[in-house]
């Protein structure tokens, strides 16, 4: 099923991204080994010039990866008509064992890319590029991750077989194809709800604290809180937010929220959640570089701002989710 | 933040002025880019409209169609077959259908003859589709004669021509009474072409189909969902093939964009040199050039998409139709209902703007690292 426009576009984007990062790899290696800001040698000048190219190139790659995450989910949802029993993206991703790993890898790339872009931004503001080695070292680590995404996507899309009528087959066409698990498993509603609000509250608190203090420990805590809140939020969406939105006691699905039937409410939820999580992770990462002399003011300031944004984002997410639960007609837990 | 926005605004302002100074060159690139977007967008819009049309047409078809197979080939339903199905839970209605194809040597086209279960035309009269009426030049009240496969001549009075709005499904259709149908085709009494079952609950269709195939092992149930799925994947496949063919054009465009972006004129080189001499940083020049690329890409995207929309929905996709919609002598005339979705636009964007951005990246950088003194001294 490679001949699908969205699939071709996704694979094209991933392949070109991997190629570009691979092209940047020898350069990154050279930077890590030979970078010396104090030197005025021809090599150092060439390296400095090339950083412009590769930081633009990497920004482009990572910005593209963020778009392809959305496209991947969107496309999975769209393809659900092709498979027996698939109602939405969950079913499509379950068609073969590569679907969900590809999605998870893509999400990991999304967050890694966000952190990298934040580091890049701060580094470009400092006059002596103190993080250049770390940046390009990270880039070398990200290349295998991106290659994994490409491999998983390729594996997933190549192994997709739509359940369509074939003239060679004798009786009921769909009989052999097993019905897909179109529901995700989820926690009980009440503990999930407690976890959801506790983790989000903690993340908001920690990020607010970091926005105020701007210390190394607070940065690490803010990032941890953000990561925890992300996991709890996804579990909460699966366990109860989705039920309230669908007004159905058993329909646990994180993807149907994105459909027009439900007023695209998923975007309202996921956009602040993903942005807030990315911001809190980036805040923690940036704070770790505050000890560099040229970043003494820059890094904490950027980190505190990001933490503030993360706190607002998590708060917004919690408020939106609560409103959606509140206005729903479903009664899941009787008080 | 406001500082950042103001800075980008000045950059855009400068870029637009710079673009206007080199009109001919930029318009050429814009034209080629728009043409590329136009071609790809036409394919996408057209196939998605066809897919939507197929889904709309099939929405009213029966949930399960049961065919009988003999030696793997479609055969007639013998008498007593429908009774053997009896009552299957969940099935609202079982109906034996009578239909067949007739080749008309006069116009060298195939017609579909069908018997309508609910209020069929009176014996001796027929109702025809708009495409057939156009081809044979008949109007209500005229007489149409067909020579049957057995060699006998049959004359029917046309009582009605089906409305043109239904042409996609009824272009080649001839509706007639059961008696006429059996007489015309020498159809054995009590036999049917296939069986249509309507199932109320969509979740039960598979169970019903499984029951049917155990009850009647020589039968083949076809589900509406399967037909829908097959249509969708056929259109997807055709679209994908055309897009893959167009990827050569995409590559050519990438090369063109690379070439255009790297072929800096002496004047432009001088300009960048001066900009850097008066305090622009390399990053600023890259940003300016990126804005230039983005402005060109977005204008081309909008122009191309708009042109494709007009092409597909107002001019019936004149360039693409032969490849994508299939063919028939009595091809129905129809206008497509516009169907646009976000996935399509995102895909198109990734297909066109992303390769462009990649292609111009290195040339942009080359331009941006120009040394001011080297340029101005030259």
XYZ file of C-alpha atoms in Angstrom:
713
model
C 0.000 0.000 0.000
C 2.891 2.264 -0.705
C 0.986 3.960 -3.502
C -0.995 6.267 -1.274
C -0.349 9.971 -1.594
C -0.039 10.614 2.137
C 2.217 7.585 2.575
C 4.451 8.664 -0.290
C 4.654 12.151 1.220
C 5.479 10.796 4.687
C 8.159 8.465 3.400
C 9.580 11.195 1.186
C 9.801 13.569 4.142
C 11.402 10.960 6.401
C 13.859 9.773 3.772
C 14.949 13.288 2.861
C 15.300 14.150 6.555
C 17.510 11.138 7.202
C 19.578 11.937 4.117
C 20.098 15.506 5.212
C 21.115 14.524 8.726
C 23.406 11.861 7.301
C 25.008 14.532 5.140
C 25.494 16.619 8.262
C 27.040 13.729 10.169
C 30.696 14.045 9.013
C 30.506 17.749 9.692
C 29.083 17.170 13.170
C 31.930 14.769 13.858
C 34.441 17.357 12.706
C 32.898 19.983 14.979
C 32.938 17.737 17.998
C 36.591 16.938 17.404
C 38.073 20.144 16.029
C 35.933 23.045 17.201
C 38.006 25.724 18.915
C 36.395 29.134 19.162
C 39.653 30.752 20.242
C 41.513 29.684 17.125
C 41.618 31.801 14.003
C 42.618 28.993 11.680
C 41.091 28.503 8.253
C 39.456 25.301 9.457
C 37.760 27.031 12.361
C 36.467 29.756 10.046
C 35.081 27.172 7.659
C 33.458 25.328 10.535
C 31.873 28.487 11.825
C 30.468 29.228 8.416
C 29.139 25.765 8.014
C 27.294 25.842 11.328
C 24.910 28.296 9.686
C 24.064 25.796 7.002
C 23.677 22.852 9.311
C 21.706 24.591 11.985
C 19.255 25.841 9.336
C 19.126 22.396 7.792
C 18.503 20.696 11.119
C 15.824 23.214 12.034
C 14.092 22.442 8.760
C 14.328 18.701 9.366
C 12.916 18.978 12.871
C 10.153 21.358 11.891
C 9.203 18.845 9.200
C 9.204 16.012 11.730
C 6.691 17.909 13.824
C 4.382 18.225 10.817
C 4.801 14.595 9.847
C 3.718 13.451 13.323
C 0.382 15.096 12.698
C 0.191 13.750 9.163
C 1.000 10.228 10.338
C -1.895 10.153 12.798
C -4.196 11.889 10.343
C -3.382 9.387 7.638
C -3.802 6.398 9.952
C -7.249 7.657 10.806
C -8.106 8.159 7.155
C -7.002 4.668 6.170
C -9.237 2.959 8.692
C -11.874 2.314 6.004
C -9.444 -0.056 4.332
C -9.305 -2.611 7.113
C -11.982 -4.863 8.522
C -12.898 -3.801 12.022
C -10.732 -0.701 12.090
C -12.855 2.238 13.177
C -10.103 4.816 13.516
C -6.349 5.180 13.813
C -6.075 2.579 16.609
C -7.262 -0.156 14.272
C -5.057 0.992 11.420
C -1.990 1.147 13.639
C -2.794 -2.344 14.909
C -2.830 -3.848 11.423
C 0.757 -4.939 11.865
C 3.168 -4.806 14.800
C 5.038 -1.792 13.391
C 2.227 0.759 13.596
C 2.411 1.786 17.222
C 6.220 1.631 17.483
C 6.371 3.959 14.475
C 4.028 6.381 16.232
C 5.963 6.254 19.504
C 9.251 6.779 17.702
C 7.762 9.735 15.900
C 6.587 11.244 19.191
C 10.064 10.707 20.669
C 11.581 12.495 17.679
C 9.105 15.314 18.180
C 10.227 15.955 21.756
C 13.920 15.434 21.014
C 13.635 17.858 18.103
C 11.913 20.447 20.292
C 14.675 20.226 22.900
C 17.362 20.462 20.226
C 15.740 23.507 18.657
C 15.584 25.223 22.065
C 19.273 24.520 22.730
C 20.131 25.738 19.248
C 18.169 28.925 19.773
C 19.918 29.789 23.022
C 23.339 28.815 21.689
C 22.943 31.086 18.678
C 22.281 34.011 21.001
C 25.468 33.583 22.992
C 28.482 35.268 21.421
C 30.920 32.326 21.724
C 28.623 29.382 20.829
C 29.353 27.480 24.049
C 27.040 24.574 23.248
C 28.155 23.873 19.725
C 29.839 20.573 20.631
C 26.878 19.365 22.653
C 24.485 20.386 19.891
C 26.274 18.456 17.196
C 26.919 15.547 19.516
C 23.158 15.379 20.081
C 22.631 15.597 16.360
C 24.726 12.475 15.893
C 22.544 10.744 18.482
C 19.380 11.912 16.752
C 20.370 10.534 13.380
C 19.864 6.888 14.441
C 16.543 7.856 16.032
C 15.355 9.447 12.812
C 16.613 6.477 10.825
C 14.597 4.242 13.172
C 11.481 6.282 12.439
C 12.071 5.884 8.723
C 12.688 2.138 9.058
C 9.585 1.626 11.214
C 7.417 3.657 8.866
C 8.720 1.792 5.851
C 8.192 -1.551 7.565
C 4.690 -0.504 8.633
C 3.536 0.850 5.294
C 5.035 -1.948 3.211
C 3.299 -4.557 5.341
C -0.109 -2.940 5.111
C -2.529 -5.024 3.089
C -5.956 -3.588 2.595
C -8.865 -6.045 2.908
C -10.177 -5.589 -0.576
C -12.031 -7.839 -2.984
C -9.734 -9.968 -5.051
C -11.124 -11.869 -7.988
C -9.166 -15.014 -7.165
C -10.794 -15.592 -3.812
C -13.763 -17.898 -3.568
C -16.069 -17.054 -0.740
C -16.496 -14.317 1.825
C -13.542 -12.021 1.305
C -13.285 -10.581 4.744
C -13.650 -13.912 6.499
C -9.997 -14.768 6.891
C -8.928 -11.349 7.984
C -9.211 -11.116 11.716
C -11.031 -8.193 13.168
C -8.583 -5.709 14.578
C -8.473 -4.606 18.147
C -9.950 -1.194 17.631
C -9.949 -0.212 21.269
C -6.979 0.763 23.337
C -6.762 -0.677 26.812
C -7.225 1.791 29.592
C -7.097 2.253 33.347
C -10.102 2.426 35.637
C -11.716 5.837 35.503
C -11.419 6.883 39.149
C -7.696 6.200 39.763
C -6.903 7.585 36.320
C -8.739 10.762 37.203
C -6.829 11.113 40.471
C -3.527 10.482 38.705
C -4.448 12.904 35.933
C -5.165 15.845 38.189
C -2.352 15.063 40.637
C 0.284 14.842 37.883
C -0.960 17.910 36.056
C -1.174 19.895 39.279
C 2.347 18.840 40.182
C 3.653 19.748 36.733
C 2.004 23.168 36.879
C 3.423 23.722 40.358
C 6.955 22.595 39.463
C 7.052 24.606 36.265
C 5.754 27.697 38.054
C 8.412 27.234 40.736
C 11.068 26.952 38.071
C 9.737 29.996 36.254
C 10.205 31.881 39.517
C 13.516 30.466 40.778
C 15.409 29.363 37.713
C 17.713 26.957 39.551
C 19.270 23.785 38.270
C 17.251 21.530 40.611
C 14.017 23.312 39.786
C 14.739 22.909 36.073
C 15.259 19.180 36.422
C 12.088 18.883 38.495
C 10.110 20.914 35.976
C 11.207 18.606 33.154
C 10.416 15.509 35.221
C 7.033 16.940 36.167
C 6.335 17.694 32.522
C 7.232 14.177 31.378
C 5.126 12.653 34.160
C 2.203 14.918 33.346
C 2.407 13.893 29.712
C 2.161 10.195 30.572
C -0.649 10.806 33.085
C -2.489 13.039 30.635
C -2.402 10.405 27.890
C -3.548 7.760 30.375
C -6.302 10.109 31.519
C -7.447 10.830 27.980
C -7.631 7.085 27.367
C -9.346 6.289 30.635
C -11.950 8.982 31.077
C -11.655 12.196 29.027
C -12.395 10.338 25.796
C -15.377 8.562 27.355
C -16.911 11.873 28.376
C -16.324 13.357 24.952
C -17.837 10.409 23.104
C -20.529 10.099 25.798
C -20.011 6.370 25.638
C -18.883 4.317 28.660
C -16.579 1.971 26.719
C -15.075 3.851 23.828
C -11.467 4.480 24.899
C -9.805 6.053 21.913
C -7.204 8.798 21.768
C -7.600 9.363 18.019
C -11.344 9.653 17.342
C -11.139 12.957 19.232
C -9.448 14.388 16.169
C -12.412 13.585 13.951
C -14.914 16.133 12.707
C -17.764 14.192 14.398
C -16.390 15.347 17.709
C -15.736 18.887 16.555
C -11.941 18.369 16.235
C -11.790 18.676 20.013
C -8.660 16.526 20.075
C -6.609 19.363 18.637
C -7.727 21.589 21.485
C -6.418 18.967 23.897
C -3.285 17.707 22.211
C -1.883 21.019 21.011
C -1.444 22.556 24.487
C -0.386 19.198 25.928
C 2.366 18.525 23.413
C 3.600 22.102 23.395
C 3.625 22.295 27.197
C 5.487 19.010 27.518
C 8.040 20.062 24.914
C 8.478 23.401 26.680
C 9.014 21.829 30.088
C 11.540 19.331 28.704
C 13.383 22.123 26.939
C 13.299 24.208 30.129
C 14.998 21.415 32.056
C 17.575 20.868 29.323
C 18.474 24.545 29.025
C 18.832 25.042 32.751
C 21.563 22.402 32.737
C 23.761 24.753 30.692
C 23.475 27.747 32.987
C 27.005 27.275 34.276
C 28.572 28.355 30.972
C 29.834 31.902 31.488
C 28.301 33.268 28.320
C 24.974 31.624 29.085
C 24.780 32.693 32.703
C 21.913 35.028 31.967
C 20.653 33.711 28.651
C 19.995 30.087 29.586
C 18.080 30.636 32.840
C 16.016 33.377 31.256
C 15.010 31.205 28.293
C 14.477 28.248 30.616
C 12.264 30.238 32.977
C 10.221 31.551 30.083
C 9.744 28.065 28.714
C 8.724 26.786 32.146
C 6.205 29.602 32.432
C 4.815 28.692 29.030
C 4.704 25.023 30.059
C 2.796 25.857 33.241
C 0.268 27.865 31.243
C 0.036 25.077 28.661
C -0.615 22.371 31.250
C -3.120 24.595 32.996
C -4.868 25.258 29.678
C -4.935 21.556 28.903
C -6.389 20.698 32.316
C -8.977 23.453 31.999
C -10.034 22.355 28.518
C -10.238 18.698 29.544
C -12.233 19.583 32.654
C -14.630 21.717 30.635
C -15.147 18.885 28.184
C -15.844 16.466 31.025
C -18.092 18.964 32.767
C -20.274 19.713 29.755
C -20.657 16.051 28.827
C -23.935 14.233 29.342
C -22.243 11.016 30.401
C -22.350 10.008 34.042
C -19.340 7.776 34.628
C -18.859 8.104 38.366
C -21.871 8.569 40.582
C -21.148 10.792 43.499
C 8.125 39.049 20.971
C 7.017 42.350 19.425
C 10.649 43.019 18.626
C 10.876 39.677 16.853
C 7.716 40.320 14.853
C 8.853 43.812 13.875
C 12.169 42.361 12.722
C 10.452 39.754 10.539
C 8.188 42.443 9.120
C 11.126 44.548 8.037
C 12.763 41.482 6.536
C 9.608 40.657 4.576
C 9.340 44.237 3.444
C 12.901 44.211 2.205
C 12.478 40.812 0.573
C 9.359 41.850 -1.311
C 11.117 44.926 -2.646
C 14.089 42.768 -3.667
C 11.799 40.274 -5.395
C 10.058 43.062 -7.290
C 13.413 44.277 -8.559
C 14.040 40.938 -10.296
C 10.576 40.360 -11.681
C 11.216 38.238 -14.734
C 13.373 35.673 -12.981
C 11.035 35.249 -10.045
C 7.898 35.123 -12.144
C 9.454 32.311 -14.165
C 10.113 30.282 -11.018
C 6.670 31.106 -9.641
C 5.077 29.925 -12.856
C 6.887 26.597 -12.902
C 6.212 26.028 -9.212
C 2.516 26.858 -9.624
C 2.313 24.476 -12.548
C 3.769 21.680 -10.440
C 1.348 22.357 -7.576
C -1.439 22.541 -10.130
C -0.627 19.105 -11.565
C -0.310 17.372 -8.208
C -3.283 19.152 -6.657
C -5.459 18.291 -9.669
C -4.708 14.609 -9.199
C -5.468 14.773 -5.500
C -8.658 16.801 -5.750
C -9.979 14.701 -8.593
C -9.409 11.329 -6.967
C -10.744 12.431 -3.610
C -13.878 13.728 -5.316
C -14.246 10.421 -7.174
C -13.807 8.520 -3.913
C -16.449 10.634 -2.231
C -18.752 10.109 -5.218
C -18.310 6.329 -5.065
C -19.095 6.339 -1.363
C -22.211 8.409 -1.949
C -23.418 6.116 -4.714
C -22.795 2.960 -2.704
C -24.432 4.329 0.433
C -27.816 3.280 -0.942
C -26.772 -0.160 -2.172
C -27.720 -3.305 -0.238
C -25.443 -4.291 2.662
C -24.878 -7.831 1.416
C -25.090 -9.238 -2.088
C -25.139 -13.012 -2.406
C -23.880 -14.605 -5.601
C -23.844 -18.271 -6.422
C -20.681 -19.778 -7.802
C -20.288 -22.799 -10.041
C -16.691 -23.827 -10.670
C -15.595 -20.443 -9.426
C -17.790 -18.575 -11.892
C -20.860 -16.498 -11.162
C -24.035 -18.526 -11.826
C -27.801 -18.058 -11.617
C -29.668 -18.483 -8.363
C -31.844 -21.614 -8.797
C -35.452 -21.844 -7.548
C -35.735 -22.645 -3.857
C -32.417 -21.063 -3.022
C -33.877 -17.979 -1.394
C -36.225 -20.162 0.672
C -33.237 -22.135 1.961
C -31.827 -18.987 3.499
C -35.050 -18.688 5.458
C -34.876 -16.315 8.341
C -31.438 -15.066 9.298
C -31.481 -12.924 12.382
C -30.692 -9.283 11.634
C -31.714 -9.423 7.975
C -34.553 -7.062 7.231
C -35.235 -7.975 3.667
C -34.185 -10.642 1.171
C -34.781 -10.003 -2.484
C -33.875 -11.916 -5.623
C -32.547 -9.526 -8.243
C -32.739 -9.793 -12.001
C -30.243 -7.950 -14.106
C -27.951 -8.530 -17.060
C -25.893 -6.914 -19.727
C -26.904 -6.361 -23.294
C -24.525 -5.407 -26.085
C -26.089 -3.040 -28.545
C -24.311 -3.385 -31.897
C -25.955 -0.185 -33.208
C -23.983 2.082 -30.905
C -21.337 -0.485 -29.881
C -22.130 -0.071 -26.193
C -23.165 -2.230 -23.281
C -26.439 -1.615 -21.504
C -27.472 -2.824 -18.086
C -30.953 -4.338 -18.039
C -32.549 -4.442 -14.651
C -35.883 -5.392 -13.148
C -37.126 -3.043 -10.502
C -38.770 -4.753 -7.523
C -40.748 -1.707 -6.466
C -43.200 -0.409 -9.010
C -41.656 -1.699 -12.230
C -42.661 -0.303 -15.654
C -45.693 -1.921 -17.300
C -44.970 -4.839 -19.702
C -43.889 -3.525 -23.072
C -42.504 -0.289 -21.726
C -39.082 0.681 -20.415
C -37.387 3.456 -18.504
C -33.906 4.393 -19.771
C -30.889 6.230 -18.398
C -29.910 9.677 -19.617
C -26.693 8.511 -21.296
C -28.481 5.860 -23.321
C -31.237 8.288 -24.284
C -28.643 10.753 -25.499
C -26.784 8.103 -27.483
C -29.815 6.622 -29.180
C -31.645 9.941 -29.436
C -34.873 8.810 -27.769
C -37.423 10.728 -25.772
C -40.399 9.550 -23.702
C -43.034 8.112 -26.051
C -40.528 6.825 -28.632
C -40.101 3.155 -29.386
C -36.787 1.353 -28.978
C -36.060 -2.027 -30.533
C -33.431 -4.490 -29.401
C -32.512 -7.795 -31.009
C -32.318 -10.347 -28.226
C -29.490 -12.869 -27.886
C -31.889 -15.483 -29.240
C -32.296 -13.431 -32.438
C -35.829 -12.177 -31.893
C -36.682 -8.487 -32.202
C -38.296 -6.791 -29.208
C -39.860 -3.312 -29.261
C -40.393 -1.292 -26.138
C -42.012 2.073 -25.527
C -39.845 4.489 -23.572
C -42.062 5.926 -20.864
C -39.471 7.895 -18.985
C -35.841 9.020 -19.108
C -34.095 8.921 -15.743
C -33.001 12.316 -14.412
C -29.516 13.485 -15.367
C -28.631 13.988 -11.694
C -28.519 10.210 -11.268
C -26.400 9.715 -14.373
C -23.336 8.429 -12.607
C -25.203 5.238 -11.701
C -27.883 5.102 -14.382
C -26.239 6.276 -17.591
C -26.522 2.908 -19.353
C -29.530 1.583 -17.466
C -32.668 0.045 -18.945
C -35.447 -0.700 -16.458
C -38.128 -3.147 -17.544
C -40.739 -5.495 -16.159
C -39.922 -9.005 -14.947
C -41.950 -10.684 -17.698
C -40.193 -8.672 -20.400
C -36.812 -9.382 -18.870
C -37.368 -13.132 -18.751
C -38.737 -13.163 -22.285
C -35.971 -10.998 -23.710
C -33.074 -12.957 -22.240
C -34.835 -16.369 -22.259
C -34.246 -16.358 -18.543
C -35.321 -19.646 -16.899
C -38.385 -19.215 -14.704
C -37.746 -19.013 -10.963
C -34.071 -18.182 -11.435
C -32.469 -14.964 -10.274
C -29.170 -13.204 -11.000
C -28.232 -12.655 -7.391
C -29.730 -11.948 -3.995
C -29.676 -8.647 -2.152
C -30.006 -8.587 1.633
C -30.470 -5.531 3.750
C -29.048 -5.667 7.255
C -30.124 -3.011 9.710
C -27.153 -3.022 12.052
C -23.812 -2.436 10.308
C -21.984 -4.401 13.006
C -23.956 -7.524 12.109
C -23.182 -7.662 8.402
C -20.089 -9.795 8.855
C -21.930 -12.252 11.084
C -24.776 -12.450 8.602
C -22.314 -13.028 5.772
C -20.542 -15.778 7.721
C -23.874 -17.470 8.446
C -24.807 -17.287 4.786
C -21.579 -18.852 3.634
C -21.955 -21.771 6.059
C -25.615 -22.195 5.114
C -24.924 -22.048 1.381
C -21.329 -23.161 0.808
C -21.550 -22.551 -2.935
C -22.377 -18.891 -2.450
C -20.243 -15.798 -2.197
C -21.484 -12.945 -0.041
C -20.114 -9.533 -1.001
C -20.338 -6.845 1.622
C -20.942 -3.225 0.807
C -17.980 -2.284 2.999
C -15.743 -4.489 0.898
C -16.908 -2.850 -2.288
C -16.350 0.580 -0.768
C -12.912 -0.405 0.423
C -12.003 -1.776 -2.959
C -13.100 1.382 -4.736
C -11.225 3.539 -2.260
C -8.027 1.583 -2.692
C -8.354 1.514 -6.484
C -8.627 5.293 -6.579
C -5.799 5.625 -4.062
C -3.662 3.347 -6.141
C -4.336 5.251 -9.358
C -3.618 8.498 -7.562
C -0.391 7.079 -6.159
C 0.749 5.866 -9.580
C 0.133 9.253 -11.161
C 1.925 10.949 -8.274
C 4.861 8.580 -8.600
C 5.070 9.452 -12.276
C 4.925 13.104 -11.353
C 7.834 12.641 -8.975
C 10.148 12.934 -11.975
C 8.691 16.387 -12.448
C 9.236 17.028 -8.747
C 12.887 16.114 -9.076
C 13.272 18.304 -12.148
C 11.689 21.144 -10.251
C 14.053 20.622 -7.338
C 16.992 20.891 -9.729
C 15.526 24.012 -11.287
C 14.999 25.587 -7.859
C 18.552 24.706 -6.853
C 19.894 26.176 -10.047
C 17.848 29.363 -9.781
C 18.829 29.855 -6.178
C 22.528 29.249 -6.761
C 22.796 31.341 -9.898
C 23.255 34.617 -8.074
C 23.794 37.542 -10.372
C 26.795 39.791 -9.791
C 24.395 42.475 -8.729
C 22.797 40.250 -6.097
C 26.157 39.201 -4.795
C 27.077 42.854 -4.486
C 23.838 43.531 -2.679
C 24.520 40.858 -0.096
C 28.069 42.146 0.285
C 26.803 45.643 0.982
C 24.180 44.365 3.401
C 26.838 42.531 5.353
C 29.144 45.527 5.247
C 26.475 47.717 6.825
C 25.964 45.268 9.665
C 23.763 42.365 8.539
C 24.830 39.049 9.989
C 25.007 35.805 8.071
C 21.937 34.673 9.993
C 20.005 37.741 8.840
C 20.858 37.098 5.223
C 19.758 33.456 5.580
C 16.534 34.621 7.195
C 15.908 37.078 4.390
C 16.526 34.424 1.778
C 14.280 31.964 3.611
C 11.499 34.527 3.627
C 12.059 34.943 -0.088
C 11.672 31.203 -0.589
C 8.638 31.009 1.674
C 6.886 33.881 -0.099
C 7.507 32.335 -3.498
C 6.441 28.889 -2.278
C 3.242 30.084 -0.614
C 2.176 32.196 -3.591
C 2.859 29.320 -5.930
C 0.998 26.930 -3.632
C -2.071 29.148 -3.468
C -2.088 29.881 -7.196
C -1.563 26.246 -8.139
C -4.169 24.950 -5.725
C -6.749 27.472 -6.850
C -6.093 26.670 -10.500
C -6.396 22.946 -9.746
C -9.695 23.525 -7.966
C -11.085 25.357 -10.979
C -9.704 22.701 -13.314
C -11.277 19.809 -11.458
C -14.599 21.220 -10.361
C -15.398 23.702 -13.117
C -13.716 22.176 -16.122
C -14.314 18.520 -15.162
C -10.584 17.763 -14.937
C -10.157 17.777 -18.695
C -6.459 16.884 -18.504
C -6.722 14.005 -16.075
C -10.033 12.340 -16.684
C -8.825 9.720 -19.198
C -6.245 8.361 -16.760
C -8.118 8.460 -13.529
C -11.762 7.725 -14.034
C -11.735 4.717 -16.274
C -13.649 4.472 -19.520
C -16.856 3.263 -21.147
C -18.693 3.998 -24.365
C -21.687 5.336 -22.514
C -19.610 7.269 -20.059
C -21.836 9.243 -17.725
C -21.622 13.009 -17.713
C -21.381 14.328 -14.211
C -19.979 17.208 -12.256
C -18.061 16.365 -9.128
C -18.925 17.676 -5.730
C -15.953 19.555 -4.278
C -14.303 17.549 -1.506
C -11.336 19.057 0.281
C -9.728 17.916 3.500
C -6.842 18.898 5.686
C -4.894 15.707 5.099
C -4.901 16.411 1.396
C -3.596 19.938 1.818
C -0.942 18.812 4.315
C 0.170 16.047 1.949
C 0.330 18.416 -0.976
C 2.307 20.882 1.092
C 4.800 18.211 2.064
C 5.025 17.123 -1.556
C 5.798 20.517 -3.024
C 7.058 23.034 -0.486
C 9.324 20.681 1.450
C 11.425 19.570 -1.582
C 11.668 23.191 -2.634
C 12.927 24.213 0.802
C 15.514 21.422 0.741
C 16.660 22.343 -2.755
C 17.256 26.015 -2.031
C 18.908 25.534 1.369
C 22.516 25.067 0.244
C 22.447 27.839 -2.376
C 20.951 30.202 0.196
C 23.737 29.415 2.599
C 26.366 29.876 -0.102
C 24.966 33.293 -0.822
C 24.811 34.222 2.835
C 28.441 33.443 3.689
C 29.753 35.756 0.977
C 32.545 37.957 2.305
C 31.694 41.641 1.902
C 35.175 42.787 1.012
C 35.707 40.038 -1.560
C 32.510 41.042 -3.357
C 32.963 44.766 -3.270
C 36.556 44.607 -4.404
C 35.733 42.390 -7.359
